[in-house]
CSV table of C-alpha atoms in Angstrom, one decimal:
chain,number,residue,atom,x,y,z
A,231,MET,CA,-20.2,-5.4,5.6
A,232,GLU,CA,-21.7,-1.8,5.7
A,233,VAL,CA,-19.5,1.2,6.5
A,234,CYS,CA,-19.9,4.9,6.3
A,235,ARG,CA,-17.4,6.8,4.2
A,236,ASP,CA,-17.0,9.5,6.8
A,237,SER,CA,-15.9,7.1,9.5
A,238,ILE,CA,-14.5,4.3,7.4
A,239,PHE,CA,-11.5,3.7,9.7
A,240,GLU,CA,-13.3,3.2,13.0
A,241,GLU,CA,-16.2,1.3,11.5
A,242,SER,CA,-14.0,-1.0,9.5
A,243,TYR,CA,-11.8,-1.6,12.6
A,244,ARG,CA,-14.9,-2.7,14.6
A,245,LEU,CA,-16.3,-4.9,11.9
A,246,VAL,CA,-13.1,-6.6,10.7
A,247,LEU,CA,-12.1,-7.6,14.3
A,248,LYS,CA,-15.7,-8.7,15.0
A,249,PHE,CA,-15.7,-11.4,12.3
A,250,ARG,CA,-13.9,-14.7,12.6
A,251,ALA,CA,-11.0,-15.1,10.2
A,252,LYS,CA,-12.7,-17.9,8.4
A,253,ASP,CA,-15.8,-15.7,7.8
A,254,LEU,CA,-13.6,-13.0,6.3
A,255,ARG,CA,-12.4,-15.6,3.8
A,256,LYS,CA,-15.9,-16.0,2.4
A,257,ARG,CA,-17.1,-13.8,-0.5
A,258,LEU,CA,-16.5,-10.2,0.6
A,259,MET,CA,-19.5,-7.8,0.1
A,260,VAL,CA,-19.1,-4.2,1.1
A,261,LYS,CA,-21.8,-1.5,1.1
A,262,PHE,CA,-21.3,2.2,1.7
A,263,THR,CA,-24.0,3.7,4.0
A,264,GLY,CA,-26.5,5.7,2.0
A,265,GLU,CA,-25.3,4.4,-1.4
A,266,ASP,CA,-27.1,1.9,-3.6
A,267,GLY,CA,-24.2,0.3,-5.4
A,268,ILE,CA,-24.1,-3.5,-5.6
A,269,ASP,CA,-20.7,-5.0,-4.9
A,270,TYR,CA,-19.4,-7.1,-7.7
A,271,GLY,CA,-15.9,-6.3,-6.7
A,272,GLY,CA,-15.7,-2.6,-7.4
A,273,VAL,CA,-17.1,-1.4,-4.1
A,274,THR,CA,-14.6,-3.7,-2.2
A,275,ARG,CA,-11.7,-2.3,-4.2
A,276,GLU,CA,-12.9,1.3,-3.4
A,277,TRP,CA,-13.3,0.3,0.3
A,278,LEU,CA,-9.7,-1.1,0.5
A,279,TYR,CA,-8.4,2.0,-1.3
A,280,LEU,CA,-10.0,4.4,1.1
A,281,LEU,CA,-9.3,2.3,4.2
A,282,SER,CA,-5.6,1.8,3.4
A,283,HIS,CA,-5.2,5.6,3.0
A,284,GLU,CA,-6.7,6.1,6.4
A,285,MET,CA,-5.2,3.1,8.2
A,286,LEU,CA,-1.6,3.8,7.0
A,287,ASN,CA,-1.8,7.6,7.3
A,288,PRO,CA,1.1,8.7,9.6
A,289,TYR,CA,-1.3,11.2,11.1
A,290,TYR,CA,-2.9,8.3,13.1
A,291,GLY,CA,0.5,7.3,14.6
A,292,LEU,CA,0.5,3.6,13.7
A,293,PHE,CA,3.0,4.0,10.8
A,294,GLN,CA,5.5,6.6,9.7
A,295,TYR,CA,7.5,7.4,6.6
A,296,SER,CA,11.0,5.7,6.6
A,297,ARG,CA,12.5,8.9,5.1
A,298,GLU,CA,11.2,12.4,4.4
A,299,ASP,CA,12.0,12.1,0.7
A,300,ILE,CA,10.8,8.5,0.1
A,301,TYR,CA,7.2,7.7,1.1
A,302,THR,CA,7.7,4.1,2.1
A,303,LEU,CA,6.1,3.2,5.4
A,304,GLN,CA,7.4,1.5,8.6
A,305,ILE,CA,5.9,0.8,12.0
A,306,ASN,CA,6.0,3.8,14.3
A,307,PRO,CA,7.9,2.9,17.5
A,308,ASP,CA,6.0,5.6,19.3
A,309,SER,CA,2.6,4.2,18.4
A,310,SER,CA,2.0,3.2,22.1
A,311,ILE,CA,0.8,6.8,22.7
A,312,ASN,CA,-2.5,5.1,21.7
A,313,PRO,CA,-3.3,2.6,24.4
A,314,GLU,CA,-5.2,0.4,22.0
A,315,HIS,CA,-2.4,0.4,19.3
A,316,LEU,CA,-1.8,-3.3,19.4
A,317,SER,CA,-5.4,-4.0,18.6
A,318,TYR,CA,-5.2,-1.6,15.7
A,319,PHE,CA,-2.0,-3.4,14.4
A,320,HIS,CA,-3.9,-6.7,14.6
A,321,PHE,CA,-6.6,-5.0,12.5
A,322,ALA,CA,-4.0,-3.7,10.0
A,323,GLY,CA,-2.6,-7.2,9.6
A,324,ARG,CA,-6.0,-8.6,8.9
A,325,VAL,CA,-6.8,-6.0,6.3
A,326,ILE,CA,-3.5,-6.6,4.5
A,327,GLY,CA,-4.2,-10.3,4.6
A,328,LEU,CA,-7.8,-9.9,3.6
A,329,ALA,CA,-6.7,-7.9,0.5
A,330,VAL,CA,-4.2,-10.5,-0.5
A,331,PHE,CA,-6.7,-13.4,0.0
A,332,HIS,CA,-9.4,-11.8,-2.2
A,333,GLY,CA,-7.0,-10.7,-4.9
A,334,HIS,CA,-7.0,-7.0,-4.1
A,335,TYR,CA,-4.2,-4.5,-3.3
A,336,ILE,CA,-3.2,-2.1,-0.6
A,337,ASP,CA,-2.5,1.4,-1.9
A,338,ALA,CA,0.8,2.0,-0.1
A,339,GLY,CA,4.3,0.7,0.0
A,340,PHE,CA,6.4,-0.5,3.0
A,341,THR,CA,10.1,-0.7,3.4
A,342,LEU,CA,11.8,-3.9,2.0
A,343,PRO,CA,12.8,-5.0,5.6
A,344,PHE,CA,9.1,-4.9,6.5
A,345,TYR,CA,8.4,-7.6,3.9
A,346,LYS,CA,11.4,-9.7,5.0
A,347,MET,CA,10.1,-9.5,8.6
A,348,LEU,CA,6.7,-10.5,7.4
A,349,LEU,CA,8.2,-13.6,5.8
A,350,GLY,CA,10.3,-14.3,8.9
A,351,LYS,CA,13.6,-13.7,7.2
A,352,PRO,CA,16.6,-12.1,8.9
A,353,ILE,CA,17.5,-8.5,8.0
A,354,ALA,CA,20.9,-7.8,6.5
A,355,LEU,CA,23.1,-4.7,6.3
A,356,GLU,CA,22.3,-4.3,2.6
A,357,ASP,CA,18.6,-3.9,3.5
A,358,ILE,CA,19.3,-0.6,5.3
A,359,GLU,CA,20.8,1.2,2.3
A,360,ASN,CA,17.6,2.6,0.9
A,361,VAL,CA,15.9,3.2,4.2
A,362,ASP,CA,18.8,5.0,6.0
A,363,PRO,CA,21.7,5.6,3.6
A,364,GLU,CA,23.7,7.6,6.1
A,365,LEU,CA,23.6,4.9,8.7
A,366,TYR,CA,24.4,2.3,6.0
A,367,LYS,CA,27.6,4.3,5.0
A,368,SER,CA,28.6,4.6,8.6
A,369,LEU,CA,28.3,0.9,9.3
A,370,MET,CA,30.0,0.0,6.1
A,371,TRP,CA,32.9,2.3,7.0
A,372,ILE,CA,33.2,0.5,10.4
A,373,LEU,CA,33.4,-2.9,8.6
A,374,GLN,CA,35.9,-1.7,6.0
A,375,ASN,CA,38.3,0.1,8.2
A,376,ASP,CA,40.4,-0.4,11.4
A,377,ILE,CA,38.4,1.3,14.2
A,378,GLU,CA,40.5,0.6,17.3
A,379,GLY,CA,41.9,3.9,18.7
A,380,ILE,CA,39.7,5.9,16.3
A,381,LEU,CA,36.1,5.2,17.4
A,382,ASP,CA,35.0,4.8,21.0
A,383,LEU,CA,31.9,2.6,20.7
A,384,THR,CA,30.2,0.2,22.9
A,385,PHE,CA,27.4,-2.3,22.4
A,386,ALA,CA,24.8,0.3,23.4
A,387,VAL,CA,23.0,2.9,21.3
A,388,GLU,CA,21.2,6.1,22.1
A,389,HIS,CA,17.8,7.0,20.7
A,390,SER,CA,15.1,9.6,21.2
A,391,VAL,CA,11.7,8.6,22.8
A,392,PHE,CA,9.3,11.5,22.8
A,393,GLY,CA,12.2,13.9,22.9
A,394,LYS,CA,14.0,12.1,25.7
A,395,ILE,CA,17.4,10.4,25.0
A,396,GLU,CA,17.5,6.8,26.2
A,397,SER,CA,20.2,4.2,26.0
A,398,HIS,CA,19.6,0.6,24.7
A,399,ASN,CA,22.0,-2.3,25.1
A,400,LEU,CA,22.4,-4.4,21.9
A,401,LYS,CA,23.4,-7.3,24.1
A,402,PRO,CA,23.4,-7.9,27.9
A,403,GLY,CA,25.9,-5.6,29.6
A,404,GLY,CA,26.4,-3.9,26.2
A,405,GLU,CA,27.3,-0.5,27.7
A,406,ASP,CA,30.4,-2.0,29.2
A,407,ILE,CA,31.5,-4.0,26.1
A,408,ALA,CA,33.8,-2.0,23.7
A,409,VAL,CA,33.5,-2.5,19.9
A,410,THR,CA,36.7,-3.8,18.5
A,411,ASP,CA,37.9,-5.0,15.1
A,412,ASP,CA,37.3,-8.5,16.4
A,413,ASN,CA,33.7,-8.1,17.3
A,414,LYS,CA,32.5,-5.3,15.0
A,415,LYS,CA,30.7,-7.7,12.7
A,416,GLU,CA,28.5,-8.7,15.6
A,417,TYR,CA,28.0,-5.1,16.5
A,418,VAL,CA,26.8,-4.2,13.0
A,419,ARG,CA,24.5,-7.2,12.8
A,420,LEU,CA,22.9,-6.4,16.2
A,421,TYR,CA,22.7,-2.7,15.3
A,422,VAL,CA,20.9,-3.5,12.0
A,423,THR,CA,18.4,-5.8,13.8
A,424,TRP,CA,17.8,-3.1,16.5
A,425,ARG,CA,17.4,-0.4,13.8
A,426,PHE,CA,14.3,-2.2,12.4
A,427,MET,CA,12.9,-3.7,15.5
A,428,GLN,CA,13.5,-0.9,18.1
A,429,GLY,CA,10.3,-0.5,20.0
A,430,ILE,CA,8.1,-2.2,17.5
A,431,GLU,CA,8.4,-5.9,18.5
A,432,GLN,CA,4.9,-6.1,20.0
A,433,GLN,CA,3.4,-4.0,17.2
A,434,PHE,CA,4.9,-6.2,14.5
A,435,LEU,CA,3.8,-9.4,16.2
A,436,ALA,CA,0.2,-8.1,16.5
A,437,LEU,CA,0.2,-7.2,12.8
A,438,GLN,CA,1.8,-10.5,11.8
A,439,LYS,CA,-0.8,-12.3,13.8
A,440,GLY,CA,-3.6,-10.6,11.9
A,441,PHE,CA,-2.0,-11.2,8.6
A,442,HIS,CA,-1.4,-14.9,9.3
A,443,GLU,CA,-5.0,-15.4,10.3
A,444,MET,CA,-5.9,-14.7,6.7
A,445,ILE,CA,-2.8,-16.0,5.0
A,446,PRO,CA,-1.1,-19.0,6.8
A,447,ALA,CA,2.7,-18.6,7.0
A,448,SER,CA,3.1,-22.0,5.2
A,449,LEU,CA,1.7,-20.4,2.1
A,450,LEU,CA,4.4,-17.7,2.0
A,451,ARG,CA,7.5,-20.0,2.1
A,452,THR,CA,8.0,-19.8,-1.7
A,453,PHE,CA,8.0,-16.0,-1.8
A,454,ASP,CA,10.9,-13.6,-1.4
A,455,GLU,CA,10.5,-10.0,-0.2
A,456,ARG,CA,10.2,-8.5,-3.7
A,457,GLU,CA,7.5,-11.0,-4.6
A,458,ILE,CA,5.4,-10.5,-1.5
A,459,GLU,CA,5.6,-6.7,-2.0
A,460,LEU,CA,4.1,-7.2,-5.4
A,461,VAL,CA,1.4,-9.5,-4.1
A,462,ILE,CA,0.4,-7.0,-1.4
A,463,CYS,CA,0.8,-3.7,-3.4
A,464,GLY,CA,0.6,-4.7,-7.0
A,465,LEU,CA,2.5,-2.6,-9.6
A,466,GLY,CA,2.8,1.0,-8.6
A,467,ARG,CA,3.9,2.4,-11.9
A,468,ILE,CA,1.4,2.4,-14.7
A,469,ASP,CA,2.6,1.3,-18.2
A,470,THR,CA,0.4,3.3,-20.6
A,471,GLU,CA,1.4,1.1,-23.6
A,472,ASP,CA,0.2,-2.0,-21.7
A,473,TRP,CA,-2.9,-0.1,-20.8
A,474,LYS,CA,-3.6,0.8,-24.5
A,475,ALA,CA,-2.9,-2.8,-25.6
A,476,ASN,CA,-5.4,-4.3,-23.2
A,477,CYS,CA,-8.3,-1.9,-23.5
A,478,ARG,CA,-11.7,-2.8,-24.8
A,479,LEU,CA,-13.7,-0.3,-26.9
A,480,LYS,CA,-17.5,-0.1,-26.9
A,481,HIS,CA,-19.6,1.9,-29.4
A,482,CYS,CA,-16.3,3.5,-30.7
A,483,THR,CA,-13.1,2.5,-32.5
A,484,ALA,CA,-9.4,3.2,-32.2
A,485,GLU,CA,-9.9,6.0,-34.8
A,486,SER,CA,-12.8,7.7,-32.9
A,487,PRO,CA,-11.8,11.2,-31.6
A,488,ILE,CA,-12.9,10.3,-28.1
A,489,VAL,CA,-10.5,7.4,-27.9
A,490,GLY,CA,-7.6,9.4,-29.3
A,491,TRP,CA,-8.3,12.3,-26.9
A,492,PHE,CA,-8.7,9.9,-24.0
A,493,TRP,CA,-5.1,8.5,-24.5
A,494,GLN,CA,-3.8,12.1,-25.1
A,495,ALA,CA,-5.3,13.1,-21.7
A,496,VAL,CA,-3.7,10.0,-20.1
A,497,GLU,CA,-0.3,10.9,-21.6
A,498,SER,CA,-0.6,14.5,-20.3
A,499,TYR,CA,-1.4,13.4,-16.7
A,500,SER,CA,1.2,13.0,-14.0
A,501,ASP,CA,1.8,9.6,-12.4
A,502,ASP,CA,-0.5,10.6,-9.5
A,503,MET,CA,-3.3,11.6,-11.9
A,504,ARG,CA,-3.0,8.4,-13.9
A,505,SER,CA,-3.4,6.4,-10.7
A,506,ARG,CA,-6.4,8.5,-9.7
A,507,LEU,CA,-8.0,7.9,-13.1
A,508,LEU,CA,-7.4,4.1,-12.8
A,509,GLN,CA,-8.9,4.2,-9.2
A,510,PHE,CA,-11.9,6.2,-10.5
A,511,VAL,CA,-12.7,3.6,-13.2
A,512,THR,CA,-11.6,0.3,-11.5
A,513,GLY,CA,-11.8,1.1,-7.8
A,514,SER,CA,-8.0,0.5,-7.4
A,515,SER,CA,-5.0,2.6,-8.3
A,516,ARG,CA,-2.8,-0.5,-8.6
A,517,VAL,CA,-2.3,-2.7,-11.6
A,518,PRO,CA,-2.2,-6.6,-11.2
A,519,LEU,CA,1.1,-8.3,-11.4
A,520,GLN,CA,0.3,-9.6,-14.9
A,521,GLY,CA,-0.5,-6.1,-16.1
A,522,PHE,CA,-3.7,-4.7,-17.5
A,523,LYS,CA,-4.7,-8.0,-19.2
A,524,ALA,CA,-5.4,-9.4,-15.7
A,525,LEU,CA,-7.7,-6.6,-14.4
A,526,GLN,CA,-10.5,-8.2,-12.4
A,527,GLY,CA,-14.1,-6.9,-12.6
A,528,SER,CA,-17.4,-8.4,-11.6
A,529,THR,CA,-17.0,-11.5,-9.4
A,530,GLY,CA,-20.0,-12.9,-11.2
A,531,ALA,CA,-17.9,-13.3,-14.5
A,532,ALA,CA,-15.2,-15.8,-15.1
A,533,GLY,CA,-11.7,-14.5,-15.9
A,534,PRO,CA,-10.4,-10.9,-16.2
A,535,ARG,CA,-12.5,-7.9,-17.3
A,536,LEU,CA,-10.5,-5.5,-19.5
A,537,PHE,CA,-10.5,-1.7,-19.0
A,538,THR,CA,-13.3,-0.4,-21.3
A,539,ILE,CA,-13.9,2.9,-23.0
A,540,HIS,CA,-17.6,3.3,-23.8
A,541,GLN,CA,-18.8,6.2,-25.9
A,542,ILE,CA,-22.3,7.1,-24.8
A,543,ASP,CA,-25.1,9.2,-26.4
A,544,CYS,CA,-25.9,11.9,-23.9
A,545,SER,CA,-25.4,15.6,-23.3
A,546,THR,CA,-21.8,16.7,-23.6
A,547,ASP,CA,-22.4,18.8,-20.5
A,548,ASN,CA,-22.3,15.6,-18.4
A,549,LEU,CA,-19.2,14.3,-16.8
A,550,PRO,CA,-17.8,10.9,-17.6
A,551,LYS,CA,-19.2,8.1,-15.5
A,552,ALA,CA,-17.3,5.1,-14.1
A,553,HIS,CA,-18.6,1.5,-13.5
A,554,THR,CA,-15.9,0.1,-11.2
A,555,CYS,CA,-17.4,-3.4,-11.1
A,556,PHE,CA,-16.9,-3.6,-14.9
A,557,ASN,CA,-13.8,-1.5,-15.2
A,558,ARG,CA,-15.7,0.8,-17.6
A,559,ILE,CA,-15.7,4.5,-18.2
A,560,ASP,CA,-18.7,6.0,-20.1
A,561,ILE,CA,-17.7,9.2,-22.0
A,562,PRO,CA,-20.0,11.5,-23.9
A,563,ALA,CA,-19.0,12.5,-27.5
A,564,TYR,CA,-17.3,15.7,-26.5
A,565,GLU,CA,-16.7,18.2,-29.2
A,566,SER,CA,-13.0,18.8,-28.4
A,567,TYR,CA,-10.0,17.4,-26.6
A,568,GLU,CA,-10.0,20.4,-24.2
A,569,LYS,CA,-13.5,19.7,-23.2
A,570,LEU,CA,-12.8,16.0,-22.6
A,571,LEU,CA,-9.7,16.8,-20.5
A,572,GLU,CA,-11.7,19.3,-18.4
A,573,LYS,CA,-14.7,17.0,-17.8
A,574,MET,CA,-12.6,13.9,-17.2
A,575,THR,CA,-10.3,15.7,-14.7
A,576,CYS,CA,-13.3,17.1,-12.9
A,577,ALA,CA,-14.9,13.7,-12.7
A,578,ILE,CA,-11.7,12.2,-11.3
A,579,VAL,CA,-11.1,14.8,-8.7
A,580,GLU,CA,-14.6,15.8,-7.6
A,581,THR,CA,-16.9,12.8,-7.7
A,582,CYS,CA,-17.3,9.8,-5.4
A,583,GLY,CA,-20.1,7.4,-4.4
A,584,PHE,CA,-22.0,4.4,-5.9
A,585,ALA,CA,-25.5,4.1,-7.3
A,586,VAL,CA,-27.5,1.5,-9.2
A,587,GLU,CA,-29.0,2.1,-12.6
């Protein structure tokens, strides 16, 4: 599969939907146009990392953030502004399933109810707490208090569609059915279901279809929503102690200045920069479920391939170089910590692309 970095979303969309699902389950080989890198796993991880950032970007209107202060994603109910949106959701489902099938990760996180829906499980009131805490408090208050004579509710809700207020019945004839203490549990159950499925039924079914083309539903029955989240996204937070404990050193030792300075730089980085460093060296900003000991490298080698720090003999004016297929970073013997920090940060932020030596 050959794609151009500058049009990775549209080209990947065309190619992924062109192939039959059984062909996508074969060994995956990705090539970036104009680059000479050979894909032993690192190029595929880079492709999925870049593609997931484009595909899930709220700018494209397929997904949106569930809250302004928490960057978990949910399907955008207004995605139909793009007449081809269902085809794009089918594509998104295939990409997520393709990543899972080949042991890679999607660099994003969805709401917990999204994973429950993917597993075909019903959504409960408790699932709404982290997504919409104000609504959760309101619905809990209704359940815990007498509402007759206090709240004037019916089995209909109002919501905004492109700035226009519309009414939706939670059940047939809902606008004429009052909510009472006797039926409020049903009201809350229907409201919660509507909150997560409003306007996204067709989009979700298209995404689920694409996902199940790669990963049959029968294989998911043993998972719960937390487990499937880890399978799709990996571990988001990086444990630096686990990283150090499962790091291989080449042409250097734990006492070498370069190694000490490398970990000093890692400790000084923010969570975002640590993720970017990991992505720079391995092609993925995510850590496997089993931690750094399970990092995968070249598909031509059996078993995991540990993160490797390799001290090289070259000009210290050079930037560090990454070999994503082998999870290895080559670092010149810099004269000071400050120079290593400057050069490594520059390499992480400014460089991209693959080549063959």
